[in-house]
One Martini backbone bead per residue (centre of mass of N, CA, C, O) as a GRO file, in nm:
protein
  276
    1MET     BB    1  -6.802  -0.720  -6.842
    2VAL     BB    2  -6.785  -0.415  -6.733
    3ILE     BB    3  -6.523  -0.230  -6.588
    4VAL     BB    4  -6.538  -0.006  -6.305
    5GLY     BB    5  -6.262   0.103  -6.164
    6GLY     BB    6  -6.190  -0.220  -6.118
    7PHE     BB    7  -6.500  -0.284  -6.081
    8HIS     BB    8  -6.789  -0.432  -6.050
    9PRO     BB    9  -7.104  -0.310  -6.103
   10LEU     BB   10  -7.235  -0.476  -5.861
   11SER     BB   11  -7.073  -0.340  -5.638
   12TYR     BB   12  -7.210  -0.068  -5.664
   13PHE     BB   13  -7.498  -0.159  -5.622
   14PHE     BB   14  -7.459  -0.282  -5.327
   15PHE     BB   15  -7.366  -0.029  -5.201
   16ALA     BB   16  -7.632   0.133  -5.262
   17PHE     BB   17  -7.834  -0.067  -5.136
   18GLN     BB   18  -7.731  -0.052  -4.846
   19LEU     BB   19  -7.759   0.253  -4.808
   20LEU     BB   20  -8.063   0.301  -4.911
   21GLY     BB   21  -8.203   0.084  -4.744
   22TYR     BB   22  -8.149   0.204  -4.464
   23ILE     BB   23  -8.270   0.482  -4.513
   24SER     BB   24  -8.555   0.397  -4.597
   25VAL     BB   25  -8.647   0.239  -4.345
   26SER     BB   26  -8.581   0.460  -4.131
   27THR     BB   27  -8.765   0.677  -4.255
   28LEU     BB   28  -9.032   0.530  -4.251
   29LEU     BB   29  -9.045   0.490  -3.940
   30GLU     BB   30  -9.026   0.787  -3.864
   31LEU     BB   31  -9.274   0.891  -4.025
   32VAL     BB   32  -9.501   0.702  -3.925
   33TYR     BB   33  -9.451   0.719  -3.609
   34TYR     BB   34  -9.307   1.009  -3.531
   35HIS     BB   35  -9.543   1.159  -3.692
   36PHE     BB   36  -9.831   1.023  -3.766
   37ARG     BB   37  -9.810   0.870  -3.454
   38ARG     BB   38  -9.752   1.084  -3.219
   39GLY     BB   39 -10.046   1.061  -3.053
   40ASP     BB   40  -9.984   0.715  -3.016
   41VAL     BB   41  -9.742   0.597  -2.825
   42GLN     BB   42  -9.882   0.383  -2.634
   43SER     BB   43  -9.925   0.162  -2.882
   44TRP     BB   44  -9.582   0.151  -2.994
   45LYS     BB   45  -9.402   0.235  -2.765
   46THR     BB   46  -9.166   0.100  -2.554
   47GLN     BB   47  -9.111   0.409  -2.436
   48PRO     BB   48  -9.342   0.644  -2.405
   49THR     BB   49  -9.189   0.865  -2.211
   50LYS     BB   50  -8.939   0.866  -2.458
   51ALA     BB   51  -9.060   1.048  -2.712
   52SER     BB   52  -8.850   1.287  -2.834
   53ALA     BB   53  -8.910   1.289  -3.167
   54THR     BB   54  -9.180   1.405  -3.150
   55ARG     BB   55  -9.359   1.599  -3.405
   56LYS     BB   56  -9.530   1.809  -3.613
   57GLN     BB   57  -9.260   1.859  -3.761
   58TRP     BB   58  -9.080   1.704  -3.986
   59VAL     BB   59  -8.743   1.574  -3.918
   60TRP     BB   60  -8.485   1.454  -4.058
   61GLY     BB   61  -8.257   1.195  -3.913
   62LEU     BB   62  -8.017   1.215  -4.096
   63PRO     BB   63  -7.687   1.239  -4.004
   64ALA     BB   64  -7.556   1.371  -4.265
   65LEU     BB   65  -7.699   1.647  -4.232
   66ASP     BB   66  -7.530   1.725  -3.971
   67VAL     BB   67  -7.268   1.744  -4.124
   68LEU     BB   68  -7.354   1.966  -4.349
   69CYS     BB   69  -7.516   2.120  -4.104
   70GLN     BB   70  -7.452   2.356  -3.905
   71GLY     BB   71  -7.649   2.321  -3.604
   72ARG     BB   72  -7.876   2.113  -3.657
   73GLN     BB   73  -7.858   1.919  -3.418
   74GLN     BB   74  -7.893   2.125  -3.182
   75ARG     BB   75  -8.181   2.220  -3.301
   76GLU     BB   76  -8.329   1.925  -3.374
   77ARG     BB   77  -8.115   1.713  -3.197
   78PRO     BB   78  -8.026   1.746  -2.869
   79ARG     BB   79  -7.999   1.430  -2.779
   80ARG     BB   80  -7.755   1.409  -2.929
   81HIS     BB   81  -7.455   1.320  -2.977
   82PRO     BB   82  -7.183   1.496  -3.098
   83LEU     BB   83  -7.089   1.218  -3.269
   84HIS     BB   84  -7.321   1.093  -3.429
   85ALA     BB   85  -7.302   1.191  -3.725
   86TYR     BB   86  -7.013   1.079  -3.783
   87TYR     BB   87  -7.037   0.777  -3.699
   88ALA     BB   88  -7.297   0.695  -3.849
   89THR     BB   89  -7.192   0.765  -4.128
   90ALA     BB   90  -6.939   0.593  -4.131
   91ASN     BB   91  -7.087   0.319  -4.072
   92LEU     BB   92  -7.262   0.315  -4.322
   93LEU     BB   93  -7.027   0.322  -4.528
   94CYS     BB   94  -6.897   0.063  -4.423
   95SER     BB   95  -7.132  -0.134  -4.485
   96ALA     BB   96  -7.133  -0.073  -4.794
   97LEU     BB   97  -6.845  -0.166  -4.843
   98PHE     BB   98  -6.889  -0.456  -4.760
   99ALA     BB   99  -7.097  -0.523  -4.977
  100GLY     BB  100  -6.916  -0.461  -5.217
  101ALA     BB  101  -6.680  -0.651  -5.138
  102VAL     BB  102  -6.844  -0.917  -5.147
  103CYS     BB  103  -6.918  -0.900  -5.440
  104GLU     BB  104  -6.633  -0.884  -5.558
  105ALA     BB  105  -6.535  -1.153  -5.435
  106THR     BB  106  -6.743  -1.331  -5.574
  107VAL     BB  107  -6.670  -1.268  -5.867
  108ARG     BB  108  -6.361  -1.376  -5.793
  109GLY     BB  109  -6.396  -1.646  -5.613
  110LEU     BB  110  -6.366  -1.574  -5.266
  111THR     BB  111  -6.627  -1.730  -5.194
  112THR     BB  112  -6.908  -1.949  -5.086
  113LEU     BB  113  -7.088  -1.859  -5.296
  114SER     BB  114  -7.383  -1.978  -5.474
  115HIS     BB  115  -7.617  -2.105  -5.738
  116GLU     BB  116  -7.791  -2.234  -5.558
  117PRO     BB  117  -8.065  -2.293  -5.423
  118PHE     BB  118  -8.252  -2.226  -5.189
  119ALA     BB  119  -8.157  -2.278  -4.827
  120LEU     BB  120  -8.265  -2.312  -4.512
  121SER     BB  121  -8.019  -2.440  -4.374
  122LYS     BB  122  -7.819  -2.209  -4.455
  123LEU     BB  123  -7.968  -1.982  -4.318
  124LEU     BB  124  -7.956  -2.106  -4.028
  125TYR     BB  125  -7.657  -2.124  -4.012
  126ALA     BB  126  -7.596  -1.817  -4.039
  127VAL     BB  127  -7.775  -1.724  -3.807
  128GLY     BB  128  -7.646  -1.895  -3.580
  129TRP     BB  129  -7.361  -1.785  -3.602
  130GLN     BB  130  -7.427  -1.490  -3.547
  131CYS     BB  131  -7.564  -1.523  -3.273
  132VAL     BB  132  -7.307  -1.628  -3.131
  133ALA     BB  133  -7.087  -1.420  -3.209
  134GLU     BB  134  -7.247  -1.160  -3.115
  135TYR     BB  135  -7.281  -1.227  -2.818
  136TYR     BB  136  -6.971  -1.239  -2.742
  137TRP     BB  137  -6.906  -0.961  -2.853
  138HIS     BB  138  -7.101  -0.808  -2.666
  139ARG     BB  139  -6.975  -0.904  -2.402
  140LEU     BB  140  -6.697  -0.782  -2.461
  141MET     BB  141  -6.810  -0.480  -2.473
  142HIS     BB  142  -6.878  -0.518  -2.143
  143TRP     BB  143  -6.603  -0.506  -2.082
  144PRO     BB  144  -6.467  -0.254  -1.928
  145PRO     BB  145  -6.246  -0.165  -2.129
  146CYS     BB  146  -6.448  -0.173  -2.383
  147TYR     BB  147  -6.669   0.001  -2.278
  148ARG     BB  148  -6.505   0.267  -2.230
  149ARG     BB  149  -6.375   0.278  -2.524
  150PHE     BB  150  -6.659   0.199  -2.694
  151HIS     BB  151  -6.973   0.108  -2.597
  152LYS     BB  152  -7.077   0.360  -2.440
  153LEU     BB  153  -7.188   0.525  -2.679
  154HIS     BB  154  -7.438   0.338  -2.741
  155HIS     BB  155  -7.554   0.398  -2.436
  156HIS     BB  156  -7.660   0.688  -2.458
  157TYR     BB  157  -7.920   0.530  -2.539
  158LYS     BB  158  -8.213   0.428  -2.357
  159ALA     BB  159  -8.417   0.517  -2.617
  160PRO     BB  160  -8.418   0.424  -2.910
  161GLU     BB  161  -8.407   0.549  -3.251
  162PRO     BB  162  -8.401   0.631  -3.543
  163PHE     BB  163  -8.051   0.630  -3.625
  164ASP     BB  164  -7.909   0.500  -3.356
  165ASP     BB  165  -7.768   0.220  -3.434
  166LEU     BB  166  -7.492   0.366  -3.567
  167PHE     BB  167  -7.399   0.456  -3.277
  168ILE     BB  168  -7.068   0.363  -3.303
  169HIS     BB  169  -6.781   0.267  -3.270
  170PRO     BB  170  -6.584   0.197  -3.542
  171THR     BB  171  -6.444  -0.048  -3.427
  172GLU     BB  172  -6.694  -0.205  -3.343
  173ALA     BB  173  -6.832  -0.202  -3.621
  174PHE     BB  174  -6.614  -0.357  -3.775
  175GLY     BB  175  -6.643  -0.617  -3.609
  176TYR     BB  176  -6.943  -0.667  -3.673
  177TYR     BB  177  -6.916  -0.684  -3.987
  178CYS     BB  178  -6.741  -0.937  -3.984
  179ILE     BB  179  -6.967  -1.109  -3.870
  180LEU     BB  180  -7.203  -1.051  -4.066
  181PHE     BB  181  -7.021  -1.139  -4.338
  182SER     BB  182  -6.885  -1.431  -4.271
  183PRO     BB  183  -7.061  -1.652  -4.422
  184VAL     BB  184  -6.899  -1.618  -4.703
  185LEU     BB  185  -6.654  -1.799  -4.558
  186LEU     BB  186  -6.803  -2.032  -4.357
  187VAL     BB  187  -7.039  -2.125  -4.549
  188PRO     BB  188  -7.089  -2.379  -4.734
  189ASP     BB  189  -7.246  -2.326  -5.018
  190LEU     BB  190  -7.387  -2.046  -5.015
  191PRO     BB  191  -7.662  -1.924  -5.123
  192ILE     BB  192  -7.747  -1.626  -5.241
  193MET     BB  193  -8.044  -1.628  -5.141
  194SER     BB  194  -7.974  -1.701  -4.847
  195PHE     BB  195  -7.805  -1.445  -4.798
  196PHE     BB  196  -8.018  -1.235  -4.852
  197ALA     BB  197  -8.206  -1.329  -4.624
  198TYR     BB  198  -8.005  -1.286  -4.399
  199MET     BB  199  -7.961  -0.978  -4.449
  200GLY     BB  200  -8.257  -0.901  -4.412
  201VAL     BB  201  -8.291  -0.989  -4.122
  202MET     BB  202  -8.047  -0.834  -3.991
  203GLY     BB  203  -8.114  -0.548  -4.098
  204LEU     BB  204  -8.404  -0.520  -3.990
  205CYS     BB  205  -8.351  -0.589  -3.690
  206GLY     BB  206  -8.144  -0.366  -3.635
  207ILE     BB  207  -8.348  -0.136  -3.678
  208LEU     BB  208  -8.585  -0.225  -3.498
  209ASP     BB  209  -8.429  -0.254  -3.223
  210HIS     BB  210  -8.372   0.085  -3.256
  211SER     BB  211  -8.676   0.230  -3.286
  212GLY     BB  212  -8.904   0.205  -3.044
  213ILE     BB  213  -9.077  -0.026  -3.173
  214THR     BB  214  -9.346  -0.241  -3.141
  215LEU     BB  215  -9.246  -0.564  -3.259
  216LYS     BB  216  -9.382  -0.905  -3.336
  217LEU     BB  217  -9.312  -1.262  -3.301
  218PRO     BB  218  -9.441  -1.497  -3.142
  219GLY     BB  219  -9.167  -1.672  -3.003
  220ILE     BB  220  -8.926  -1.512  -3.182
  221TYR     BB  221  -8.980  -1.183  -3.187
  222ASN     BB  222  -8.874  -0.869  -3.004
  223THR     BB  223  -8.793  -0.538  -2.991
  224ALA     BB  224  -8.804  -0.503  -2.673
  225ASP     BB  225  -8.560  -0.662  -2.586
  226HIS     BB  226  -8.337  -0.443  -2.670
  227ASP     BB  227  -8.454  -0.214  -2.498
  228ILE     BB  228  -8.378  -0.342  -2.230
  229HIS     BB  229  -8.073  -0.315  -2.269
  230HIS     BB  230  -8.072   0.000  -2.272
  231GLU     BB  231  -8.227   0.033  -1.994
  232TYR     BB  232  -8.057  -0.216  -1.808
  233PHE     BB  233  -7.778  -0.349  -1.961
  234HIS     BB  234  -7.762  -0.669  -1.817
  235PHE     BB  235  -7.946  -0.741  -2.068
  236ASN     BB  236  -8.000  -0.858  -2.372
  237TYR     BB  237  -7.748  -0.935  -2.593
  238ALA     BB  238  -7.893  -1.056  -2.809
  239PHE     BB  239  -7.886  -1.122  -3.177
  240PRO     BB  240  -8.221  -1.128  -3.252
  241PHE     BB  241  -8.217  -1.372  -3.059
  242ILE     BB  242  -8.262  -1.533  -2.721
  243ALA     BB  243  -8.102  -1.801  -2.675
  244LEU     BB  244  -7.832  -1.700  -2.529
  245ASP     BB  245  -7.974  -1.573  -2.288
  246LEU     BB  246  -8.105  -1.828  -2.186
  247LEU     BB  247  -7.842  -1.989  -2.145
  248HIS     BB  248  -7.696  -1.742  -1.957
  249GLY     BB  249  -7.910  -1.567  -1.786
  250THR     BB  250  -7.980  -1.266  -1.962
  251TYR     BB  251  -8.293  -1.265  -1.952
  252ARG     BB  252  -8.548  -1.011  -2.011
  253PRO     BB  253  -8.852  -0.938  -2.022
  254ALA     BB  254  -9.064  -0.758  -2.168
  255ARG     BB  255  -9.202  -0.517  -1.948
  256SER     BB  256  -9.077  -0.587  -1.694
  257GLN     BB  257  -9.097  -0.509  -1.324
  258THR     BB  258  -8.892  -0.732  -1.265
  259SER     BB  259  -8.623  -0.871  -1.146
  260ILE     BB  260  -8.353  -1.070  -1.283
  261ARG     BB  261  -8.160  -1.314  -1.204
  262GLN     BB  262  -7.848  -1.400  -1.268
  263GLN     BB  263  -7.716  -1.672  -1.389
  264SER     BB  264  -7.498  -1.905  -1.357
  265SER     BB  265  -7.198  -1.961  -1.563
  266GLY     BB  266  -6.930  -2.043  -1.760
  267PHE     BB  267  -7.010  -1.745  -1.866
  268LYS     BB  268  -6.833  -1.472  -1.700
  269TRP     BB  269  -6.851  -1.122  -1.681
  270ASN     BB  270  -6.772  -0.827  -1.606
  271THR     BB  271  -6.940  -0.523  -1.545
  272VAL     BB  272  -7.069  -0.201  -1.598
  273ASP     BB  273  -7.187   0.089  -1.530
  274THR     BB  274  -7.366   0.327  -1.699
  275LYS     BB  275  -7.227   0.573  -1.519
  276ASP     BB  276  -6.913   0.518  -1.593
   0.00000   0.00000   0.00000
């Protein structure tokens, strides 16, 4: 196989796939819901009264365009944080670099990925590990020093919409990507197809959770659960499934109008108010 610039061609392919896959899915959701279905927000928007991006003339929300075009963000997306375009673009490139690096490491025999057939047990192993690690990482980000220094930026949006998910402090984003891609080092003999399925689930849920669009698999997954976290802050830290929230008493049902008292548990950190 020809090596291009010192790297395997597949590494470039997966870099581009990660980059363009995210842009394609986010753009499709924005176009279908926030443009074509803009007059019907009550039927699909998790917070219908906060559908700020609906408009008659569709304006592509890709943050990189705001980097390239001075004044575009203030003119077309005034709700966005001044750093949104720069951080979201940097974080997207970082995720694509992680994808390319994982491919390169696999080609060089440095990961646990194997050519064994797809294995559901390995997929569940990877998903389970990510759910546990991400929950505690997210709780750490709500510890006051970390929240004020890093995570507060992500909570700028109380009703996230497409392309808002990657507005994270780059340090926090790097830590999350380490968790996201860690199964290639931690799950023994992880079949490549199982890893692809894992990345598909995590990537799609990450976009949907911050889309503001109500989609669900009853009893398994509901995009409104994470919207609750952005709206009420002290609930629903888990991603993408709610098991750890149920375990620690931090779950609040979607669209609930009543407060749920946080249950005491062995794991309890102080958090800060969203207005801090």
